[in-house]
Coordinates of C-alpha atoms in Angstrom, one line a residue:
X1 CA -32.0 60.2 14.7
X2 CA -29.1 58.7 16.8
X3 CA -30.0 56.6 19.8
X4 CA -29.6 58.1 23.3
X5 CA -27.6 55.9 25.6
X6 CA -28.2 56.3 29.4
X7 CA -25.7 54.9 32.0
X8 CA -27.5 52.2 34.0
X9 CA -25.6 53.2 37.1
X10 CA -25.6 57.0 37.1
X11 CA -28.6 57.6 34.8
X12 CA -26.8 60.2 32.8
X13 CA -26.5 60.5 29.1
X14 CA -23.4 58.9 27.6
X15 CA -21.9 60.0 24.3
X16 CA -19.0 58.6 22.2
X17 CA -15.5 60.0 22.8
X18 CA -12.8 60.6 20.1
X19 CA -12.2 56.8 19.8
X20 CA -15.9 56.0 19.4
X21 CA -16.2 54.5 22.9
X22 CA -19.2 55.1 25.2
X23 CA -17.7 56.1 28.5
X24 CA -19.9 57.4 31.4
X25 CA -18.7 60.9 32.3
X26 CA -19.7 60.3 35.9
X27 CA -18.6 56.8 36.9
X28 CA -16.3 56.1 33.9
X29 CA -17.8 52.7 32.9
X30 CA -17.7 51.6 29.3
X31 CA -21.1 50.8 27.6
X32 CA -22.3 49.1 24.4
X33 CA -24.9 50.8 22.2
X34 CA -27.6 48.8 24.1
X35 CA -26.5 50.4 27.4
X36 CA -24.9 47.3 28.8
X37 CA -21.7 47.6 30.8
X38 CA -18.8 46.0 28.8
X39 CA -15.3 45.1 30.0
X40 CA -14.1 43.2 27.0
X41 CA -14.4 43.3 23.2
X42 CA -17.8 41.5 23.0
X43 CA -20.9 42.4 25.0
X44 CA -21.9 39.3 27.0
X45 CA -25.6 40.4 26.9
X46 CA -26.3 41.4 23.3
X47 CA -23.2 40.1 21.5
X48 CA -22.1 43.5 20.2
X49 CA -18.5 43.5 19.1
X50 CA -16.3 46.6 19.7
X51 CA -14.2 47.1 16.6
X52 CA -12.1 49.8 18.4
X53 CA -11.5 47.7 21.4
X54 CA -7.7 47.2 20.9
X55 CA -7.2 50.9 20.2
X56 CA -9.0 51.8 23.4
X57 CA -7.1 49.1 25.3
X58 CA -3.8 50.5 24.0
X59 CA -4.9 54.0 24.8
X60 CA -5.3 53.0 28.5
X61 CA -1.7 51.8 28.6
X62 CA -0.1 54.9 26.9
X63 CA -2.3 57.6 28.6
X64 CA 0.0 60.4 29.8
X65 CA 0.5 60.9 33.5
X66 CA 0.8 64.7 33.4
X67 CA -1.9 67.0 34.7
X68 CA -5.0 67.5 32.7
X69 CA -4.7 71.2 33.3
X70 CA -1.5 71.3 31.3
X71 CA -3.3 69.7 28.3
X72 CA -5.9 72.4 28.1
X73 CA -3.6 75.3 28.1
X74 CA -6.3 77.4 30.0
X75 CA -5.9 78.7 33.5
X76 CA -8.6 80.5 35.5
X77 CA -6.8 81.9 38.6
X78 CA -8.8 82.7 41.7
X79 CA -12.1 80.9 40.6
X80 CA -13.4 77.4 41.3
X81 CA -12.2 75.2 38.4
X82 CA -12.6 71.6 37.2
X83 CA -11.5 69.4 34.3
X84 CA -14.1 68.6 31.7
X85 CA -14.4 64.7 31.7
X86 CA -15.4 64.8 28.1
X87 CA -12.8 67.0 26.3
X88 CA -10.1 67.3 29.1
X89 CA -9.9 71.1 29.3
X90 CA -10.0 73.2 32.5
X91 CA -13.2 75.1 32.8
X92 CA -14.9 77.3 35.4
X93 CA -16.9 75.3 37.8
X94 CA -19.8 77.7 38.0
X95 CA -20.3 78.2 34.2
X96 CA -22.6 75.1 33.9
X97 CA -21.4 74.4 30.3
X98 CA -18.0 73.4 28.9
X99 CA -16.6 76.0 26.6
X100 CA -14.9 73.4 24.5
X101 CA -17.4 70.7 23.8
X102 CA -20.6 72.3 25.2
X103 CA -21.2 69.6 27.9
X104 CA -23.9 70.6 30.5
X105 CA -23.1 69.7 34.0
X106 CA -25.4 71.9 36.1
X107 CA -24.6 73.9 39.2
X108 CA -22.9 70.9 40.9
X109 CA -20.1 69.7 38.6
X110 CA -20.0 65.9 38.0
X111 CA -16.4 65.9 36.8
X112 CA -13.2 65.8 38.8
X113 CA -13.0 68.9 41.1
X114 CA -9.8 70.8 41.4
X115 CA -9.2 74.0 43.3
X116 CA -7.5 76.9 41.7
X117 CA -4.8 76.8 44.4
X118 CA -4.0 73.2 43.7
X119 CA -3.8 73.9 40.0
X120 CA -1.6 76.9 40.5
X121 CA 0.7 75.0 42.8
X122 CA 0.9 72.2 40.3
X123 CA 1.8 74.6 37.5
X124 CA 4.4 76.4 39.7
X125 CA 6.0 73.2 41.0
X126 CA 6.5 71.7 37.6
X127 CA 8.9 73.6 35.4
X128 CA 7.7 74.5 31.9
X129 CA 9.2 72.1 29.4
X130 CA 10.6 73.2 26.0
X131 CA 8.6 72.7 22.9
X132 CA 10.7 69.6 22.0
X133 CA 13.8 67.9 23.2
X134 CA 16.1 65.5 21.4
X135 CA 14.8 62.0 21.5
X136 CA 11.3 63.0 22.6
X137 CA 8.2 63.2 20.4
X138 CA 7.0 66.6 19.3
X139 CA 4.2 68.0 21.4
X140 CA 0.9 68.7 19.6
X141 CA 0.3 72.2 18.3
X142 CA -2.0 74.5 20.2
X143 CA -5.7 74.3 19.5
X144 CA -7.0 76.9 17.0
X145 CA -9.9 79.0 18.2
X146 CA -13.3 77.6 17.2
X147 CA -12.1 74.0 16.9
X148 CA -12.9 71.3 19.5
X149 CA -10.0 70.4 21.8
X150 CA -8.1 67.2 21.1
X151 CA -6.1 65.3 23.6
X152 CA -2.5 64.2 23.1
X153 CA -3.6 60.6 23.5
X154 CA -5.9 60.8 20.5
X155 CA -3.0 62.5 18.5
X156 CA -0.8 59.5 19.3
X157 CA -3.5 57.0 18.5
X158 CA -3.9 58.5 15.0
X159 CA -0.4 57.4 14.2
X160 CA -1.2 53.7 14.6
X161 CA -1.1 51.9 11.3
X162 CA -2.5 48.5 12.2
X163 CA -4.6 46.9 15.0
X164 CA -2.8 44.6 17.3
X165 CA -4.1 41.4 18.9
X166 CA -6.7 40.9 16.1
X167 CA -7.1 37.1 16.5
X168 CA -7.9 35.1 13.3
X169 CA -10.9 32.7 13.3
X170 CA -8.5 29.7 13.5
X171 CA -6.9 31.1 16.6
X172 CA -10.2 31.8 18.1
X173 CA -11.1 28.1 17.6
X174 CA -7.7 26.7 18.8
X175 CA -7.6 28.7 22.0
X176 CA -10.6 27.0 23.6
X177 CA -9.8 23.7 21.9
X178 CA -6.2 23.7 23.4
X179 CA -7.6 24.7 26.8
X180 CA -10.0 21.7 26.6
X181 CA -7.1 19.3 25.7
X182 CA -5.1 20.7 28.7
X183 CA -8.0 20.1 31.1
X184 CA -8.5 16.6 29.7
X185 CA -4.8 15.8 30.1
X186 CA -4.8 17.0 33.7
X187 CA -7.9 15.0 34.5
X188 CA -6.4 11.9 32.9
X189 CA -3.2 12.3 34.9
X190 CA -5.2 12.7 38.1
X191 CA -7.1 9.5 37.2
X192 CA -3.9 7.5 36.7
X193 CA -2.5 8.9 40.0
X194 CA -5.5 7.7 41.9
X195 CA -5.7 4.3 40.2
X196 CA -2.1 3.3 40.2
X197 CA -0.8 4.9 43.4
X198 CA -3.5 6.0 45.9
X199 CA -5.9 3.0 45.5
X200 CA -3.3 0.3 46.0
X201 CA -1.8 2.1 49.0
X202 CA -5.1 2.7 50.8
X203 CA -6.6 -0.7 49.9
X204 CA -3.7 -2.7 51.2
X205 CA -4.6 -4.5 54.5
X206 CA -3.0 -3.3 57.6
X207 CA 0.2 -5.0 58.7
X208 CA 0.9 -6.4 55.2
X209 CA 4.1 -5.2 53.5
X210 CA 3.8 -3.4 50.2
X211 CA 4.7 -5.4 47.1
X212 CA 7.9 -3.3 46.7
X213 CA 9.0 -4.3 50.1
X214 CA 8.4 -8.1 49.6
X215 CA 11.4 -10.1 48.5
X216 CA 11.3 -11.5 45.0
X217 CA 10.0 -15.1 44.8
X218 CA 12.6 -17.8 44.3
X219 CA 12.1 -19.8 41.1
X220 CA 13.0 -23.5 41.2
X221 CA 13.0 -24.9 37.7
X222 CA 11.7 -28.4 37.3
X223 CA 14.2 -31.1 36.1
X224 CA 14.2 -31.8 32.4
X225 CA 14.3 -35.2 30.7
X226 CA 14.8 -36.2 27.1
X227 CA 12.4 -38.3 25.0
X228 CA 13.9 -40.1 21.9
X229 CA 11.2 -41.4 19.4
X230 CA 12.1 -43.3 16.2
X231 CA 10.3 -45.1 13.4
X232 CA 11.5 -48.4 11.9
X233 CA 12.0 -48.7 9.0
X234 CA 12.7 -45.1 8.0
X235 CA 9.9 -43.8 5.8
X236 CA 7.4 -46.4 7.1
X237 CA 5.7 -43.9 9.3
X238 CA 6.2 -41.3 12.0
X239 CA 5.5 -40.7 15.7
X240 CA 3.3 -37.9 16.9
X241 CA 4.1 -36.6 20.5
X242 CA 1.4 -34.6 22.3
X243 CA 2.1 -32.0 23.8
X244 CA 5.0 -31.4 21.3
X245 CA 8.5 -30.2 22.3
X246 CA 10.9 -28.5 19.8
X247 CA 14.0 -29.7 21.7
X248 CA 12.6 -33.1 22.7
X249 CA 12.9 -32.3 26.4
X250 CA 10.0 -32.4 29.0
X251 CA 9.6 -31.4 32.6
X252 CA 9.7 -34.2 35.2
X253 CA 6.3 -35.7 35.9
X254 CA 4.5 -34.7 32.7
X255 CA 2.6 -37.3 30.8
X256 CA 2.8 -37.3 27.0
X257 CA 0.7 -39.2 24.4
X258 CA 2.6 -41.2 21.7
X259 CA 0.8 -42.0 18.4
X260 CA 2.3 -44.1 15.7
X261 CA 1.1 -42.9 12.2
X262 CA 2.0 -45.2 9.3
X263 CA 2.4 -44.0 5.7
X264 CA 0.3 -45.2 2.7
X265 CA 2.2 -48.4 2.2
X266 CA 2.7 -49.5 5.9
X267 CA 0.7 -50.3 9.0
X268 CA 1.7 -50.2 12.7
X269 CA 3.2 -53.3 14.2
X270 CA 4.4 -52.8 17.8
X271 CA 6.3 -50.5 20.2
X272 CA 9.8 -51.1 21.5
X273 CA 11.5 -49.4 24.4
X274 CA 10.3 -47.6 27.6
X275 CA 6.6 -48.4 27.2
X276 CA 4.3 -50.4 29.3
X277 CA 2.2 -51.9 26.5
X278 CA 3.9 -52.6 23.1
X279 CA 0.7 -53.2 21.1
X280 CA -1.4 -50.2 22.3
X281 CA -1.6 -47.2 19.9
X282 CA -1.7 -44.4 21.0
X283 CA -0.1 -44.9 24.3
X284 CA 0.6 -42.6 27.3
X285 CA 4.1 -42.2 28.7
X286 CA 5.1 -40.5 32.0
X287 CA 8.4 -38.6 31.8
X288 CA 10.3 -39.4 35.0
X289 CA 13.6 -40.1 33.4
X290 CA 15.2 -40.1 29.9
X291 CA 13.0 -42.2 27.6
X292 CA 13.6 -44.0 24.3
X293 CA 10.8 -45.4 22.2
X294 CA 10.7 -47.0 18.7
X295 CA 7.6 -47.6 16.6
X296 CA 7.8 -50.6 14.1
X297 CA 5.8 -50.6 10.9
X298 CA 5.2 -53.4 8.4
X299 CA 4.7 -52.9 4.6
X300 CA 1.3 -53.5 3.2
X301 CA 2.2 -53.7 -0.5
X302 CA 5.2 -55.8 -1.7
X303 CA 4.0 -56.6 -5.2
X304 CA 5.7 -54.8 -8.1
X305 CA 3.5 -53.5 -11.0
X306 CA 3.0 -55.7 -14.0
X307 CA 4.2 -54.2 -17.3
X308 CA 2.3 -55.0 -20.5
X309 CA 1.8 -53.8 -24.2
X310 CA 5.3 -52.5 -24.8
X311 CA 5.3 -50.9 -28.2
X312 CA 7.3 -48.5 -30.4
X313 CA 4.5 -46.2 -31.6
X314 CA 6.5 -43.9 -33.9
X315 CA 10.0 -43.9 -35.1
X316 CA 11.8 -41.3 -37.2
X317 CA 15.4 -40.8 -38.2
X318 CA 16.2 -39.0 -35.0
X319 CA 13.6 -40.0 -32.4
X320 CA 11.3 -42.8 -31.3
X321 CA 8.4 -43.2 -28.9
X322 CA 8.0 -46.1 -26.5
X323 CA 4.5 -46.8 -24.9
X324 CA 3.4 -49.4 -22.3
X325 CA 0.8 -50.1 -19.6
X326 CA 0.9 -51.1 -15.9
X327 CA -1.7 -52.8 -13.7
X328 CA -1.4 -50.1 -11.0
X329 CA -0.4 -46.4 -11.0
X330 CA 3.3 -46.1 -11.3
X331 CA 6.1 -43.9 -12.7
X332 CA 7.9 -45.0 -15.8
X333 CA 11.4 -44.8 -17.2
X334 CA 13.3 -46.2 -20.3
X335 CA 16.9 -47.3 -20.5
X336 CA 18.4 -47.5 -24.0
X337 CA 21.6 -47.9 -26.0
X338 CA 23.2 -49.2 -29.1
X339 CA 23.9 -52.6 -27.3
X340 CA 22.0 -54.5 -24.7
X341 CA 24.7 -53.7 -22.1
X342 CA 24.3 -49.9 -22.7
X343 CA 22.1 -48.2 -20.2
X344 CA 21.3 -44.6 -20.9
X345 CA 18.2 -43.8 -18.8
X346 CA 15.5 -41.2 -19.6
X347 CA 14.1 -38.9 -16.9
X348 CA 11.5 -40.6 -14.8
X349 CA 7.9 -39.5 -15.5
X350 CA 6.5 -37.2 -12.9
X351 CA 3.0 -38.7 -12.4
X352 CA 1.7 -42.0 -11.3
X353 CA -0.4 -43.5 -14.1
X354 CA -1.3 -46.8 -15.8
X355 CA -0.6 -45.6 -19.4
X356 CA 3.0 -44.6 -20.1
X357 CA 4.8 -42.9 -23.0
X358 CA 8.4 -41.9 -23.3
X359 CA 10.0 -40.3 -26.3
X360 CA 13.7 -41.0 -27.1
X361 CA 15.4 -38.1 -28.8
X362 CA 18.9 -37.4 -30.3
X363 CA 19.0 -40.8 -32.1
X364 CA 21.1 -41.4 -35.2
X365 CA 19.5 -42.3 -38.6
X366 CA 19.4 -45.9 -39.7
X367 CA 20.6 -47.2 -36.4
X368 CA 19.4 -50.1 -34.1
X369 CA 18.8 -49.3 -30.4
X370 CA 18.0 -51.7 -27.5
X371 CA 15.7 -50.5 -24.7
X372 CA 14.3 -51.7 -21.4
X373 CA 11.1 -50.4 -19.7
X374 CA 11.0 -49.8 -15.9
X375 CA 8.0 -49.0 -13.6
X376 CA 7.8 -48.2 -9.9
X377 CA 4.6 -47.9 -7.8
X378 CA 3.9 -45.7 -4.8
X379 CA 5.3 -48.2 -2.3
X380 CA 8.7 -48.4 -4.1
X381 CA 8.1 -51.7 -5.8
X382 CA 9.7 -51.7 -9.2
X383 CA 9.6 -53.9 -12.3
X384 CA 11.8 -54.3 -15.5
X385 CA 11.1 -55.8 -18.9
X386 CA 13.4 -57.8 -21.1
X387 CA 15.3 -55.8 -23.7
X388 CA 13.5 -54.8 -26.8
X389 CA 14.9 -53.1 -29.9
X390 CA 14.0 -50.6 -32.6
X391 CA 15.7 -49.2 -35.7
X392 CA 15.5 -45.5 -36.8
X393 CA 14.7 -44.6 -40.4
X394 CA 17.0 -43.2 -43.0
X395 CA 17.7 -39.5 -43.0
X396 CA 14.5 -37.6 -43.8
X397 CA 15.1 -35.0 -46.5
X398 CA 13.7 -31.5 -46.4
X399 CA 10.6 -30.7 -48.4
X400 CA 7.1 -29.2 -48.4
X401 CA 5.2 -32.5 -48.4
X402 CA 3.8 -34.4 -45.5
X403 CA 6.5 -36.8 -44.0
X404 CA 9.3 -34.5 -45.1
X405 CA 11.4 -32.4 -42.8
X406 CA 10.2 -28.7 -42.9
X407 CA 12.6 -26.5 -44.8
X408 CA 14.6 -24.2 -42.5
X409 CA 14.3 -20.4 -42.7
X410 CA 15.5 -17.3 -40.9
X411 CA 13.4 -14.1 -41.2
X412 CA 12.9 -10.7 -39.5
X413 CA 9.8 -10.0 -37.5
X414 CA 7.4 -7.1 -38.0
X415 CA 8.3 -4.0 -36.0
X416 CA 5.4 -3.2 -33.6
X417 CA 5.3 -0.4 -31.0
X418 CA 2.8 -2.2 -28.9
X419 CA 4.6 -3.3 -25.6
X420 CA 2.5 -6.5 -25.5
X421 CA 3.5 -7.6 -29.0
X422 CA 6.4 -10.1 -29.5
X423 CA 7.2 -8.4 -32.8
X424 CA 10.2 -6.1 -32.2
X425 CA 12.0 -6.5 -35.5
X426 CA 14.2 -9.3 -34.2
X427 CA 15.5 -12.3 -36.3
X428 CA 13.7 -15.6 -35.9
X429 CA 14.7 -19.0 -37.2
X430 CA 12.8 -22.3 -37.4
X431 CA 15.7 -24.0 -35.5
X432 CA 14.7 -21.9 -32.4
X433 CA 11.7 -24.1 -31.9
X434 CA 13.4 -27.5 -32.2
X435 CA 11.6 -30.1 -29.9
X436 CA 8.3 -28.2 -30.1
X437 CA 5.2 -28.6 -32.1
X438 CA 5.0 -25.8 -34.6
X439 CA 2.0 -24.1 -36.3
X440 CA 3.4 -22.3 -39.4
X441 CA 0.9 -20.1 -41.2
X442 CA 1.4 -18.2 -44.6
X443 CA -0.8 -15.2 -45.2
X444 CA -1.1 -11.9 -47.2
X445 CA -2.3 -8.4 -46.4
X446 CA -4.7 -8.6 -49.3
X447 CA -6.3 -11.8 -48.0
X448 CA -9.5 -11.2 -46.0
X449 CA -9.9 -14.9 -44.8
X450 CA -6.3 -14.7 -43.5
X451 CA -7.2 -11.9 -41.1
X452 CA -10.2 -13.7 -39.7
X453 CA -7.9 -16.4 -38.4
X454 CA -5.8 -14.0 -36.3
X455 CA -8.0 -14.1 -33.2
X456 CA -7.6 -18.0 -33.2
X457 CA -3.8 -17.8 -33.5
X458 CA -3.6 -15.1 -30.7
X459 CA -5.7 -17.3 -28.4
X460 CA -3.6 -20.4 -29.1
X461 CA -0.4 -18.4 -28.6
X462 CA -1.4 -17.3 -25.1
X463 CA -3.2 -20.5 -24.0
X464 CA -0.1 -22.6 -24.6
X465 CA 2.2 -20.0 -23.0
X466 CA 4.1 -19.5 -26.2
X467 CA 4.7 -15.9 -25.2
X468 CA 6.7 -17.1 -22.2
X469 CA 8.6 -19.7 -24.3
X470 CA 7.6 -22.4 -21.7
X471 CA 4.9 -24.3 -23.7
X472 CA 5.4 -27.2 -26.1
X473 CA 3.7 -25.4 -29.0
X474 CA 5.0 -22.6 -31.2
X475 CA 2.9 -20.3 -33.4
X476 CA 4.6 -18.6 -36.4
X477 CA 2.9 -16.6 -39.2
X478 CA 4.7 -15.3 -42.3
X479 CA 3.5 -12.4 -44.4
X480 CA 4.4 -13.4 -48.0
X481 CA 4.0 -9.9 -49.5
X482 CA 6.4 -8.2 -47.0
X483 CA 4.3 -5.1 -46.5
X484 CA 4.8 -3.8 -42.9
X485 CA 3.0 -0.5 -43.8
X486 CA -0.1 -2.4 -44.8
X487 CA 0.1 -4.6 -41.7
X488 CA -0.1 -1.4 -39.5
X489 CA -3.1 -0.1 -41.5
X490 CA -4.9 -3.4 -41.2
X491 CA -4.2 -3.6 -37.5
X492 CA -5.6 -0.1 -36.9
X493 CA -8.6 -0.6 -39.1
X494 CA -9.7 -4.0 -37.8
X495 CA -8.6 -3.7 -34.2
X496 CA -12.1 -3.4 -32.8
X497 CA -13.2 -6.6 -34.7
X498 CA -10.1 -8.8 -34.6
X499 CA -7.9 -7.3 -31.8
X500 CA -4.2 -6.5 -31.8
X501 CA -1.7 -8.6 -33.6
X502 CA 0.1 -9.8 -30.5
X503 CA 1.5 -13.0 -31.9
X504 CA 4.7 -13.7 -34.0
X505 CA 4.6 -12.1 -37.5
X506 CA 7.5 -12.6 -39.8
X507 CA 8.1 -10.8 -43.1
X508 CA 9.2 -12.9 -46.1
X509 CA 12.2 -11.9 -48.1
X510 CA 12.2 -10.9 -51.8
X511 CA 15.1 -13.1 -52.9
X512 CA 14.6 -16.8 -52.4
X513 CA 11.4 -16.3 -50.5
X514 CA 10.3 -18.9 -48.0
X515 CA 6.9 -19.2 -49.7
X516 CA 8.8 -20.9 -52.6
X517 CA 10.4 -23.4 -50.3
X518 CA 7.0 -24.4 -49.1
X519 CA 5.3 -24.1 -52.6
X520 CA 2.7 -21.7 -51.4
X521 CA 0.2 -21.1 -54.2
X522 CA -2.9 -20.1 -52.1
X523 CA -3.4 -18.3 -48.8
X524 CA -4.1 -19.0 -46.1
X525 CA -2.0 -22.2 -45.9
X526 CA -1.0 -23.7 -42.5
X527 CA 1.7 -26.4 -41.9
X528 CA 1.7 -28.5 -38.7
X529 CA 5.3 -29.6 -37.8
X530 CA 6.0 -32.2 -35.1
X531 CA 8.8 -32.0 -32.5
X532 CA 11.2 -33.7 -34.9
X533 CA 10.7 -31.0 -37.5
X534 CA 8.7 -33.2 -39.8
X535 CA 5.6 -31.9 -41.6
X536 CA 2.7 -34.0 -40.4
X537 CA -0.3 -32.1 -41.9
X538 CA -1.1 -29.3 -44.3
X539 CA -4.3 -27.2 -44.1
X540 CA -5.3 -25.0 -47.1
X541 CA -7.9 -22.4 -46.3
X542 CA -9.0 -20.7 -43.1
X543 CA -9.8 -22.3 -39.7
X544 CA -13.3 -21.7 -38.2
X545 CA -12.6 -22.7 -34.6
X546 CA -9.8 -23.1 -32.1
X547 CA -10.9 -26.8 -31.5
X548 CA -10.1 -27.6 -35.1
X549 CA -6.5 -26.4 -34.6
X550 CA -6.0 -28.1 -31.2
X551 CA -7.2 -31.5 -32.6
X552 CA -4.4 -31.5 -35.1
X553 CA -1.8 -30.3 -32.6
X554 CA -2.8 -33.1 -30.1
X555 CA -2.2 -35.7 -32.8
X556 CA 1.5 -34.6 -33.1
X557 CA 4.4 -35.6 -31.0

């Protein structure tokens, strides 16, 4: 059973109109289903939301201004008449019930009273309009007998295809949020106005001019003087000035502190110039004019290093190594030539040490050379030795034995798609590594012990920066069976155990193979070649540790 809604003001029953709105027929207020008076879309008491609010609101704007009597099409001349507030037709005031909707209103009508004379005069004063005119909407058809009357307003509202002003949830959130931001901005502006304008104005003592009215202060810069500080001899030390000045100028009257700081091979001696005490360090100095000060330093070490044990440790057909010792840390250098008057110097060593070794390269076979050793300590004291001499050996022939020059070769590397691998199918020659120590390994894809050495070669390759071509060690491996297809299979199969093959791998040729030049009869076989290209050691069999390989490499030159 539907609920009965009673107007809280008039205490009459309220029913829904054609739009579904609860409008009191007596006072015209709009109610919610809980009998609360509502002006907007949502009831502020119970939270009820009117889904037809925007239709009802639009209906209030487009409601026709013509007489309600003309809408009904019924006229009762000579009798008291009124307009039914529910369906809008003209009815007899004494009937007690609306003939259209059945509304009961009693002997005293609650609707809007109109006299028959006023209705008749209204009808006579307004000319009857045609059914339709060009540019005007068609008037609704007359009501059929037995059907409830329908107002022209409802007929127009039925043509509406969508609801207007239906706000989305985001807009419902942004509207109060934007209003809050606006309020905050206004309050913040008022705060700044009070703080920056009103408070300074009202807090200013009486009779005192405002800061804007005061003349700007006159700035009188202090006079500047120059301070010149020098150290003698140059390189013997330096002078620290506190407080410092980038341009060497100071304001008149300021006092600075001068500190003489000697270097490692000198000590402070005395001041010279515009100072009051030449022996005091540090010393204050007042700047009242241009000043010039010089700090003198005395050397503490004037003894040159002593050179001993000059020897020719190794001599080949194209190089020789000179070694010597000093009694204090020093840098070394060797001057050499084919005669005692010749003086071709080697680069000076980079570190201060007591044990020195310099390698002479580019020598000619079976030739006598004269050399002189030099040493210089940290304080610049240097010493020379008398000329010594050495003789290079005869030309060393190529061969696979120890002491022979390693046979040259030029081979193509294995093609690997790994971006970290140096093997890109390029051509590699042994001459590319002249002046470096070379580890040359021969292996085969059918050799299990050969593969177990690969992690050691890869670690040696990266530890000595061979991949950047900056180290003094080169790592080369040669696959004597020339099977790149098997190399790929082995790499994929043993990758988890031995890692990727990211070190140089060359493929031997079929005609005049390199393995024949080195007389390879067993794999793995490793040759150790010094920086002169001479074979110094041969290892047959696999290595078990990286230390074993590094020990041999460290013995080479």
